[in-house]
PDB file of C-alpha atoms in Angstrom:
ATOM      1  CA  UNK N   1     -32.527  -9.389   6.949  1.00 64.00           C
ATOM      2  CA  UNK N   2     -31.289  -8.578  10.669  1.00 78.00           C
ATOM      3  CA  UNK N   3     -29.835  -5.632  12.184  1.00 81.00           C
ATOM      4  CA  UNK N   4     -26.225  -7.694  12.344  1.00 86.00           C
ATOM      5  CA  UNK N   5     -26.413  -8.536   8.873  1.00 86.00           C
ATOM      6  CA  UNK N   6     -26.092  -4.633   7.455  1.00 90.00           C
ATOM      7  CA  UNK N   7     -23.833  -3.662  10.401  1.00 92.00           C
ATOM      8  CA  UNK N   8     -21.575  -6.512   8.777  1.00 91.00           C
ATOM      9  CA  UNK N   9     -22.176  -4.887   5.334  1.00 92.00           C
ATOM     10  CA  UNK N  10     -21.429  -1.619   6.607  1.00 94.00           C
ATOM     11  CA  UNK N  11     -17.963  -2.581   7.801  1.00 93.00           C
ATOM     12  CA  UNK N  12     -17.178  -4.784   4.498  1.00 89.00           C
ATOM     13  CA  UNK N  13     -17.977  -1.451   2.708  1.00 90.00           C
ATOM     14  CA  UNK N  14     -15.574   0.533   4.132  1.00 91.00           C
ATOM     15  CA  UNK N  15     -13.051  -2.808   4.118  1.00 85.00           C
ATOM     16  CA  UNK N  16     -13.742  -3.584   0.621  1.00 84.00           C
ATOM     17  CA  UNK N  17     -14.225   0.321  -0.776  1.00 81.00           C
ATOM     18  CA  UNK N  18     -10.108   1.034   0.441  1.00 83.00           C
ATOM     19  CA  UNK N  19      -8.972  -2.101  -1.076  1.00 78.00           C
ATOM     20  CA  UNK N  20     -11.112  -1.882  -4.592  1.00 72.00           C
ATOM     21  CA  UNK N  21      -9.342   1.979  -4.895  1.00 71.00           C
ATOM     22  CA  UNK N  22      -5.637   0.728  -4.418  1.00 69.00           C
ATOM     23  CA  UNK N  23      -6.236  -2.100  -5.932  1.00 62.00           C
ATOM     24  CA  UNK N  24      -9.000  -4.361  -6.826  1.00 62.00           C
ATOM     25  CA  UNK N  25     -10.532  -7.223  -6.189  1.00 68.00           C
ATOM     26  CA  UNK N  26     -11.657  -6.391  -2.936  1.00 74.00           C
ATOM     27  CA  UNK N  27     -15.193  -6.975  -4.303  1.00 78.00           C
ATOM     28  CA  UNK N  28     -14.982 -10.663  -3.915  1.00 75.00           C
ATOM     29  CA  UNK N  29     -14.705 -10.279  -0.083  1.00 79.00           C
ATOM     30  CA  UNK N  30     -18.145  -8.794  -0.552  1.00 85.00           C
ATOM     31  CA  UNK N  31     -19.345 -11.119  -2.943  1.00 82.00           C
ATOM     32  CA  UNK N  32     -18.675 -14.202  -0.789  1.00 79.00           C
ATOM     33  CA  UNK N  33     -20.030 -12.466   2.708  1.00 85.00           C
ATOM     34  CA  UNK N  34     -23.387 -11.300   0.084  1.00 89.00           C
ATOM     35  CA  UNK N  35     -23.688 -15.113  -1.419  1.00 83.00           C
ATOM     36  CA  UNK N  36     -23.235 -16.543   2.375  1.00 82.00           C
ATOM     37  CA  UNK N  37     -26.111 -14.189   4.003  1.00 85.00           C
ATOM     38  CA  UNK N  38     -28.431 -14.364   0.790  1.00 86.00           C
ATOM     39  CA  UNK N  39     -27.913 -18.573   1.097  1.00 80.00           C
ATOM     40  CA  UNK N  40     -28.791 -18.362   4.855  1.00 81.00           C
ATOM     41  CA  UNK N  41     -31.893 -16.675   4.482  1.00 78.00           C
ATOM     42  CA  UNK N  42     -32.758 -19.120   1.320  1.00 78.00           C
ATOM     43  CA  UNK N  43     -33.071 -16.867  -1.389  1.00 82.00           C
ATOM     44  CA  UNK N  44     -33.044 -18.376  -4.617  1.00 75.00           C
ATOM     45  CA  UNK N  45     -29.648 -17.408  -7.392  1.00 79.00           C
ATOM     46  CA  UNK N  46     -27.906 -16.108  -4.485  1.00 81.00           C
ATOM     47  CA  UNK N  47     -24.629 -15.278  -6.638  1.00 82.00           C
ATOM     48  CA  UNK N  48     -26.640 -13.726  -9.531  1.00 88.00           C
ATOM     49  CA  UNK N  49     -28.014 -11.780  -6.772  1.00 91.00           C
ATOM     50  CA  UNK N  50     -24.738 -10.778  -4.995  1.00 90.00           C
ATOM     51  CA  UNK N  51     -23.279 -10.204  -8.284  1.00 89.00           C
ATOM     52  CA  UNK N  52     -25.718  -7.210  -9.196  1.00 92.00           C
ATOM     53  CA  UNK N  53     -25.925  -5.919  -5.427  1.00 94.00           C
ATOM     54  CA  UNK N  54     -22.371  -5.137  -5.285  1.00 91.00           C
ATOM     55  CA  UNK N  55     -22.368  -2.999  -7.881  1.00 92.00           C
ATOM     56  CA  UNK N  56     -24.436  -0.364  -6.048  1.00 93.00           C
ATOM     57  CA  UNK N  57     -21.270   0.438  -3.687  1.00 89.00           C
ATOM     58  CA  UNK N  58     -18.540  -0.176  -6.840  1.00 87.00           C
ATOM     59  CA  UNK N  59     -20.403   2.483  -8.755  1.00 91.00           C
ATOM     60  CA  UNK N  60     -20.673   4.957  -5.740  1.00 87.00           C
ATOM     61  CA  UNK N  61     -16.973   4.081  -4.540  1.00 83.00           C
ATOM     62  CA  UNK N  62     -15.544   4.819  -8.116  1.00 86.00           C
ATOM     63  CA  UNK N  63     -17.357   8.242  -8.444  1.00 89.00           C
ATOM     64  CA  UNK N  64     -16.132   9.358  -5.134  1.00 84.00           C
ATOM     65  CA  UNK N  65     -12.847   8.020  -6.283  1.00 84.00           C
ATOM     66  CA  UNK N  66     -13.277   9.920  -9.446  1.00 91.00           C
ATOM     67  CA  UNK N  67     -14.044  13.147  -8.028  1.00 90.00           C
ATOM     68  CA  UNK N  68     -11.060  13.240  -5.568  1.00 86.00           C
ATOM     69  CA  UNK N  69      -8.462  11.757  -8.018  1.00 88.00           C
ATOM     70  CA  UNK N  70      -9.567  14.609 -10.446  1.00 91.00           C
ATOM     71  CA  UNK N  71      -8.711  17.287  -7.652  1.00 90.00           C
ATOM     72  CA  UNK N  72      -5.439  16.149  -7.548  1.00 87.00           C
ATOM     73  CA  UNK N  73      -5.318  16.277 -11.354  1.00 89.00           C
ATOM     74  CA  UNK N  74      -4.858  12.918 -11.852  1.00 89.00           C
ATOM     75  CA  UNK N  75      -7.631  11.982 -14.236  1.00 91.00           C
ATOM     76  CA  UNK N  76      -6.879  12.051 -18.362  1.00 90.00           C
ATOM     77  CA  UNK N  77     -10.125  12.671 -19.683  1.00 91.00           C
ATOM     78  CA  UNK N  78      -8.807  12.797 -23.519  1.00 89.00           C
ATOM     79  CA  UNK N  79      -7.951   8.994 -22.306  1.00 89.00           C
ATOM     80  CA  UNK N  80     -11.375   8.161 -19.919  1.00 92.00           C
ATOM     81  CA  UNK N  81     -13.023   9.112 -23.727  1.00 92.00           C
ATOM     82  CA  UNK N  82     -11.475   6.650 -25.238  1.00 92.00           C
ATOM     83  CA  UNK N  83     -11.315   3.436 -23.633  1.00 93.00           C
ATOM     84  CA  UNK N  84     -14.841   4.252 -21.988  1.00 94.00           C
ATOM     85  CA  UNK N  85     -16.741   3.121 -24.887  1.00 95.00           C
ATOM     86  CA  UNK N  86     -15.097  -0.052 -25.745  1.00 95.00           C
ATOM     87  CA  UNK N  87     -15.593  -1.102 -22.474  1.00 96.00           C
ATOM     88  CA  UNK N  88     -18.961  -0.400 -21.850  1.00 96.00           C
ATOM     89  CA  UNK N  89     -19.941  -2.073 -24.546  1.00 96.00           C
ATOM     90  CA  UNK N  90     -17.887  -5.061 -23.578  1.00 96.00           C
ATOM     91  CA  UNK N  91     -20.041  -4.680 -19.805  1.00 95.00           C
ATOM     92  CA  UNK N  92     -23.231  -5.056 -21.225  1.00 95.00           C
ATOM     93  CA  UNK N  93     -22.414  -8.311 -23.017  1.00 95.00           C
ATOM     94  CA  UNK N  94     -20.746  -9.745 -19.920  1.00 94.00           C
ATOM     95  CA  UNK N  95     -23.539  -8.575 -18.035  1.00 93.00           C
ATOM     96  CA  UNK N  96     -26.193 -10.322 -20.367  1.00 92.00           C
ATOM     97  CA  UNK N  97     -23.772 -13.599 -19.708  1.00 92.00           C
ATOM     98  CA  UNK N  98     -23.810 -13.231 -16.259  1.00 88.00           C
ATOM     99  CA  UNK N  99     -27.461 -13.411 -15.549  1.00 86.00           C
ATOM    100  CA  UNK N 100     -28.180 -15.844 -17.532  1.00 87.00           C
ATOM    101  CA  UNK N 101     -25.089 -18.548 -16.474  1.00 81.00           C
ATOM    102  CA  UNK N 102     -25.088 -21.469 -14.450  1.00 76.00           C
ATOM    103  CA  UNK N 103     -24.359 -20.471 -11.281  1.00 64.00           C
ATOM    104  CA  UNK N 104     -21.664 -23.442 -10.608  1.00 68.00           C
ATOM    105  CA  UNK N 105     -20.070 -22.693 -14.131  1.00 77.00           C
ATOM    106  CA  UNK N 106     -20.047 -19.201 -12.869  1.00 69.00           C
ATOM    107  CA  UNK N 107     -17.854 -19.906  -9.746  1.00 65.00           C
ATOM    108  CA  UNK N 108     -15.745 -21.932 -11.797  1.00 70.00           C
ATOM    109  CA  UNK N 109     -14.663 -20.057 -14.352  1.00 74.00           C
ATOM    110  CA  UNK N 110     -14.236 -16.947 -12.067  1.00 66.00           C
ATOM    111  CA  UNK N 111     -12.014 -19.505 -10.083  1.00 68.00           C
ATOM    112  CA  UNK N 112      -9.589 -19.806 -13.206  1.00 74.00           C
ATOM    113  CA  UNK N 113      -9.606 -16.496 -14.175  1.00 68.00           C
ATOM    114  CA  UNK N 114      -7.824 -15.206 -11.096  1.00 65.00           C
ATOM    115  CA  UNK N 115      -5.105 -17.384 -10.960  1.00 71.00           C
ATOM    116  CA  UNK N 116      -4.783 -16.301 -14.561  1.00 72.00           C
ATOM    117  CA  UNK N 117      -4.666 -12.963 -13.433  1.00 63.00           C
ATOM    118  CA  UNK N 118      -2.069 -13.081 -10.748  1.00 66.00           C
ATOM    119  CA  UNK N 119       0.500 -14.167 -13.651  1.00 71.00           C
ATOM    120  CA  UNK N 120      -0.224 -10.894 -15.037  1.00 61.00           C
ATOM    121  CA  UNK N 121       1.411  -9.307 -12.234  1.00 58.00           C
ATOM    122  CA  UNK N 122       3.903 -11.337 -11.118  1.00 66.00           C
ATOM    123  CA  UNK N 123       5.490 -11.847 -14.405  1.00 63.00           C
ATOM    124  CA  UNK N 124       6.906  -7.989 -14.239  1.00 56.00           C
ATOM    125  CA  UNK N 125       6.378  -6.548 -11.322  1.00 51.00           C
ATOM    126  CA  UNK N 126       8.944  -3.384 -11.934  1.00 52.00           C
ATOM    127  CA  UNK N 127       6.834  -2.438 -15.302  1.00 50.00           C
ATOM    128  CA  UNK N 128       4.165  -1.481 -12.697  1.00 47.00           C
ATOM    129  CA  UNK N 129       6.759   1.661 -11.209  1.00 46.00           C
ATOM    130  CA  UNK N 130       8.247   2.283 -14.519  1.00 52.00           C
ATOM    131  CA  UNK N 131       4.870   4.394 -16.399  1.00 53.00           C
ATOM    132  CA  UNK N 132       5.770   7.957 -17.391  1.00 55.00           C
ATOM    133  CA  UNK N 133       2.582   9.004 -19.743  1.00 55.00           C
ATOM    134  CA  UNK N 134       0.524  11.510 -18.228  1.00 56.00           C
ATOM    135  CA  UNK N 135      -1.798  11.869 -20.398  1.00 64.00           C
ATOM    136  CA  UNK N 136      -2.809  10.265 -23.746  1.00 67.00           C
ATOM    137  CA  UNK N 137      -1.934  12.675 -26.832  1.00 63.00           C
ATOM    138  CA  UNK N 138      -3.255   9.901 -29.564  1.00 69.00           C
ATOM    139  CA  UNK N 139      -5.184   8.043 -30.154  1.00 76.00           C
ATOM    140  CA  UNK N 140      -4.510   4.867 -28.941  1.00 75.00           C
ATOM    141  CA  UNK N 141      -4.000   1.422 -31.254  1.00 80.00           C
ATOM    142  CA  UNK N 142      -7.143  -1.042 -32.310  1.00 85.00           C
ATOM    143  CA  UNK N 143      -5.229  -3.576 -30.255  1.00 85.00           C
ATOM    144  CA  UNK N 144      -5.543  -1.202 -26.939  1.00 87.00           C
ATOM    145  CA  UNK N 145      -9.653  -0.741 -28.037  1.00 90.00           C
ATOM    146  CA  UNK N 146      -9.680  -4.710 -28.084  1.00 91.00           C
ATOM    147  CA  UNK N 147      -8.041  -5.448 -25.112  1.00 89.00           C
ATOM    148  CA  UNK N 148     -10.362  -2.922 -23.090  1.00 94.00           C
ATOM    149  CA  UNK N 149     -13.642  -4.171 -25.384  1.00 96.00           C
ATOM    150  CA  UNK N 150     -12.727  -7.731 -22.941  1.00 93.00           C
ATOM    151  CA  UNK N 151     -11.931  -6.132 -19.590  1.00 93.00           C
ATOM    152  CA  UNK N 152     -15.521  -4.720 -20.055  1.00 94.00           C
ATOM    153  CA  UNK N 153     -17.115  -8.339 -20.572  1.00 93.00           C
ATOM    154  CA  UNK N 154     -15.291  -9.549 -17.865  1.00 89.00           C
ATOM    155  CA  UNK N 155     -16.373  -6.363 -15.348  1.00 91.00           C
ATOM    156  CA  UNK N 156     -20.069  -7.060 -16.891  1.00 93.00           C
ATOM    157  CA  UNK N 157     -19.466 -10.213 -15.754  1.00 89.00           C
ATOM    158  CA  UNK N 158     -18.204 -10.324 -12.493  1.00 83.00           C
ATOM    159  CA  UNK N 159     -17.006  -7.018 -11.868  1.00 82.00           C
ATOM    160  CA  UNK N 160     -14.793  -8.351  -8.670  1.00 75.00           C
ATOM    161  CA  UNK N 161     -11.199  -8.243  -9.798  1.00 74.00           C
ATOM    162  CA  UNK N 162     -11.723  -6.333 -13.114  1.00 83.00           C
ATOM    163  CA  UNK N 163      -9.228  -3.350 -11.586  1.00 79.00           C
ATOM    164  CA  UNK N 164      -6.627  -5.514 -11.616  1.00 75.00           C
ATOM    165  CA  UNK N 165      -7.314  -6.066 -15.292  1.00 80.00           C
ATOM    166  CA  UNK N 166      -7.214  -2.219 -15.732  1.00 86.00           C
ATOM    167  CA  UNK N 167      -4.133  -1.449 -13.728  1.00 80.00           C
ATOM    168  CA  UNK N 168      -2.397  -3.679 -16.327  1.00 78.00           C
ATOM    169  CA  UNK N 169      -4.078  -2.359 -19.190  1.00 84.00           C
ATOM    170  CA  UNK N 170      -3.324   1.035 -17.944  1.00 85.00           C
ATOM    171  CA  UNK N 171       0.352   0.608 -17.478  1.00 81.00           C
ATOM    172  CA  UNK N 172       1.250  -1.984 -20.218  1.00 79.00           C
ATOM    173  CA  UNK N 173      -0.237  -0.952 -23.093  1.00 81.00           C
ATOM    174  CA  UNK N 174      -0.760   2.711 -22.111  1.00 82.00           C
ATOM    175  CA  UNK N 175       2.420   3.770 -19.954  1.00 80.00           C
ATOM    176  CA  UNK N 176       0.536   5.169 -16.972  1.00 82.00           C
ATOM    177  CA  UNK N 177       2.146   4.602 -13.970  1.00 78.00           C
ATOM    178  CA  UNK N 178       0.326   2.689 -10.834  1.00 76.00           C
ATOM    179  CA  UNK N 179      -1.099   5.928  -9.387  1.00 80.00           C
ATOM    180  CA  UNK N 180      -2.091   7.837 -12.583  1.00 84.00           C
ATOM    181  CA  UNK N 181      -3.320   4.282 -13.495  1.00 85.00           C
ATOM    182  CA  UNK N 182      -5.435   4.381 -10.381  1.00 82.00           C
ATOM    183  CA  UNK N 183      -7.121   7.615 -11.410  1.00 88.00           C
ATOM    184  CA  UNK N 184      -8.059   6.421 -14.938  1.00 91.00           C
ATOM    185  CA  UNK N 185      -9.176   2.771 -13.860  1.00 88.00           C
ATOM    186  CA  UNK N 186     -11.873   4.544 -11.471  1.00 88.00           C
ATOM    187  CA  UNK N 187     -13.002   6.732 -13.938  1.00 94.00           C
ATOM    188  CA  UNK N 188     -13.352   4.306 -16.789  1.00 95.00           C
ATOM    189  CA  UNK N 189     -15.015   1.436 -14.019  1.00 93.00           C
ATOM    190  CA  UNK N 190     -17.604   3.466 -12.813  1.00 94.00           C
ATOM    191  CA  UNK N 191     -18.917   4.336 -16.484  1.00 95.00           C
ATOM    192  CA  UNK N 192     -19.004   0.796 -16.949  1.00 95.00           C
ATOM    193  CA  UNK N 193     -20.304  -0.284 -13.958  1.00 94.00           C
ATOM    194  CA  UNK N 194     -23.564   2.655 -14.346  1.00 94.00           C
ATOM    195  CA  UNK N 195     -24.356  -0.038 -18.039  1.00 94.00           C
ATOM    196  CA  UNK N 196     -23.951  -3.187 -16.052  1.00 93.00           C
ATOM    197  CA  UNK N 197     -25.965  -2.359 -12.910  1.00 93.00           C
ATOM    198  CA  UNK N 198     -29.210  -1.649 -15.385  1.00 93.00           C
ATOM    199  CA  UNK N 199     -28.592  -5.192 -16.833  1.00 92.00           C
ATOM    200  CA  UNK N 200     -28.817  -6.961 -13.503  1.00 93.00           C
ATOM    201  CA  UNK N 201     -31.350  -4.682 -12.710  1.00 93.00           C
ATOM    202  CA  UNK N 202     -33.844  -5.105 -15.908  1.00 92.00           C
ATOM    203  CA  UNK N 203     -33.151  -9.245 -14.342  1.00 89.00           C
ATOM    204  CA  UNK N 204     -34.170  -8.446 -10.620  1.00 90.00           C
ATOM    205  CA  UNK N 205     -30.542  -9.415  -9.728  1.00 90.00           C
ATOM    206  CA  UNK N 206     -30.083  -6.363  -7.638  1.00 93.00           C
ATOM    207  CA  UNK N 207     -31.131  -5.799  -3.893  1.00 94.00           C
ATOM    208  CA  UNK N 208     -31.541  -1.622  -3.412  1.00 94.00           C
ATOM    209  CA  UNK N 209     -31.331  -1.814   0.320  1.00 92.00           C
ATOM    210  CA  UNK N 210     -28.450  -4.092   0.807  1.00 93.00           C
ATOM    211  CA  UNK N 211     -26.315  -2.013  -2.255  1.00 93.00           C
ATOM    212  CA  UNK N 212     -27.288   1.441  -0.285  1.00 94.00           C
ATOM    213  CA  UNK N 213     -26.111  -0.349   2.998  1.00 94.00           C
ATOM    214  CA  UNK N 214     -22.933  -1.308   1.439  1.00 94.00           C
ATOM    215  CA  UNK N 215     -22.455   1.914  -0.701  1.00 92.00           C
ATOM    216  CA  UNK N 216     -22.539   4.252   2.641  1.00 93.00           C
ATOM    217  CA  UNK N 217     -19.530   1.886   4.030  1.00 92.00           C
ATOM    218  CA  UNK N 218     -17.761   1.744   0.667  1.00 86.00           C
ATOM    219  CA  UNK N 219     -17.822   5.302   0.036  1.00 85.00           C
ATOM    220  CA  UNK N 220     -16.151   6.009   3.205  1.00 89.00           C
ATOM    221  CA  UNK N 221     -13.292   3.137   2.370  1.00 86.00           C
ATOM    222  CA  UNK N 222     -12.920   4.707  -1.436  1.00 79.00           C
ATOM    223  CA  UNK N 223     -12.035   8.301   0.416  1.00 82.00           C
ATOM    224  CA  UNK N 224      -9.754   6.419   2.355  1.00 83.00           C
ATOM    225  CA  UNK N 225      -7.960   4.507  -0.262  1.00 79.00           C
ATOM    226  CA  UNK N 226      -8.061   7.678  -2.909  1.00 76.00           C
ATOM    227  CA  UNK N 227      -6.049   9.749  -0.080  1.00 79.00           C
ATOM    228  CA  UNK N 228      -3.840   6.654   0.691  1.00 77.00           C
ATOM    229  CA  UNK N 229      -2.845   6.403  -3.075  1.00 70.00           C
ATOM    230  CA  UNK N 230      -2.094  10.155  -3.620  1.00 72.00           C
ATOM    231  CA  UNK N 231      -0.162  10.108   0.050  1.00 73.00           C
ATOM    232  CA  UNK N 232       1.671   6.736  -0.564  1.00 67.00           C
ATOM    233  CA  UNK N 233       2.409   6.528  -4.130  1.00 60.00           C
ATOM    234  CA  UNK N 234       3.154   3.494  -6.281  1.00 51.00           C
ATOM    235  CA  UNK N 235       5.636   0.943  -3.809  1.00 56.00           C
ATOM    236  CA  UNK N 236       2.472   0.250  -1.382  1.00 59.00           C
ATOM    237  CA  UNK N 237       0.024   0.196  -4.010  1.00 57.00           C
ATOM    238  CA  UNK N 238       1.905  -2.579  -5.612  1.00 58.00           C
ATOM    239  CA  UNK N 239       2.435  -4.691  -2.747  1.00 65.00           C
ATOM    240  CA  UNK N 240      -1.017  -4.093  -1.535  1.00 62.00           C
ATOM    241  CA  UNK N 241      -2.264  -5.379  -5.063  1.00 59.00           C
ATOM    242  CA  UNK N 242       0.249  -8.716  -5.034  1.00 66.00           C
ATOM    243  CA  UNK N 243      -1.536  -9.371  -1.502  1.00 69.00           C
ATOM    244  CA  UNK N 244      -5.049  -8.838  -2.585  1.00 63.00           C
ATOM    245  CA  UNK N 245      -4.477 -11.205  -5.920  1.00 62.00           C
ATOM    246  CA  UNK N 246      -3.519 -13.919  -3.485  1.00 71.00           C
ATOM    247  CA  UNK N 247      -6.009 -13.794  -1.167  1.00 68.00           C
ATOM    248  CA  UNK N 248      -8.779 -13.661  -4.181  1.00 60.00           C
ATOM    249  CA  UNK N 249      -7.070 -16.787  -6.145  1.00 66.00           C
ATOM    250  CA  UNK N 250      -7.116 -18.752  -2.096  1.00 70.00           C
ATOM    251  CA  UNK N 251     -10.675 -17.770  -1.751  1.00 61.00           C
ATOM    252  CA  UNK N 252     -12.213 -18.848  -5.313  1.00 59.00           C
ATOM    253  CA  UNK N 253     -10.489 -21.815  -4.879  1.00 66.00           C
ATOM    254  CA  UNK N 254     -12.028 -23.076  -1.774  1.00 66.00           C
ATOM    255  CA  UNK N 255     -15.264 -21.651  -3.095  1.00 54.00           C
ATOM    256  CA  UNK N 256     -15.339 -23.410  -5.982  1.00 49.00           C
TER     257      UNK N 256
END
């Protein structure tokens, strides 16, 4: 790899690691500029690859995340107990799917998936400003447990776009609201994402020096988009999530 190559990863980081904290789904930016560099140097499984590296600066970018969101007291750690196991265990299935899929199948069915998804928040977009639970003082239904037991195989899958899938968990079947939701979906993400990085790992699908690359840029973005969220509050977050769902269902799309 060239010296342009990681000063282009450098700047996606810090692109990609404000986006993924507001809202998600920046990741597939990265995955597509990973996939496109990794093809032009003729490495074989290029997406299997990308898929893994990225995780490197999504698991760095959520504990930064985590760590400043729980300054501000934002982070429900009764809650992060619960739903962190279910979901974990979902990762490492998805994970164990994703490195051993058909790369074309792969694209595909990540193609349908996000359109999917941008129902989810178009459907009620005033539920996302409406949450009033702080913190969880229950434990929460076997329906809630089930719901987060599949966002996990999808993050083990793909990972890009699963905060999306926990903002709405969060605030529909929770009653977070976008912010608080923010704080939890961090916390919860980069447990899962520390399980799915050793799957791709154990496979070879990861690339250290790329993921470190990408990490020091996304770290910076995540500090960035943690402050932004605490300063801005719920009205910009939401918008700024409607925006990134479109641009991620345009993209797969034409890259499928």
């Amino acid at each position: 790899m060239d010296w342009f190559f990681y000063i282009v990863i450098f700047i996606t980081g810090i692109v990609t690691g404000f986006i993924n904290i507001l809202a998600g789904s920046g990741s597939f930016i990265t995955l597509s500029i990973l996939i496109y560099f990794f093809n032009l140097h003729g490495i074989a499984e290029p997406t299997k690859l990308a898929n893994g590296t990225k995780r490197i600066a999504i698991l760095l970018q959520n504990m930064t995340a985590t760590l400043s969101f729980n300054k501000e007291k934002l982070v429900d750690w009764k809650g992060v107990l619960y739903l962190a196991p279910p979901t974990v265990i979902g990762s490492i299935l998805g994970s164990y799917i994703a490195v051993n899929m058909n790369e074309e199948l792969m694209n595909k069915i990540i193609a349908v998936i996000m359109v999917i998804m941008i129902f989810f928040i178009l459907k009620n977009p005033k539920k996302w400003l409406e949450g009033k639970v702080e913190k969880l003082t229950q434990r929460p239904k076997l329906l809630v447990f089930v719901f987060f037991f599949f966002i996990g195989v999808y993050g083990g899958f793909i990972q890009a776009g699963v905060g999306i899938f926990f903002l709405v968990a969060m605030v529909m079947t929770i009653g977070y609201n976008v912010v608080r939701a923010n704080a939890m979906k961090v916390a919860v993400n980069f447990i899962m994402t520390a399980f799915a990085i050793i799957m791709f790992a154990l496979n070879g699908s990861v690339d250290w020096q790329t993921g470190i690359v990408l990490s020091i840029g996304s770290i910076i973005g995540a500090k960035f988009g943690t402050s932004y969220t605490i300063k801005h509050g719920s009205d910009r977050v939401q918008l700024i999530l409607i925006v990134v769902m479109a641009f991620s269902a345009v993209y797969l799309f034409a890259f499928a």
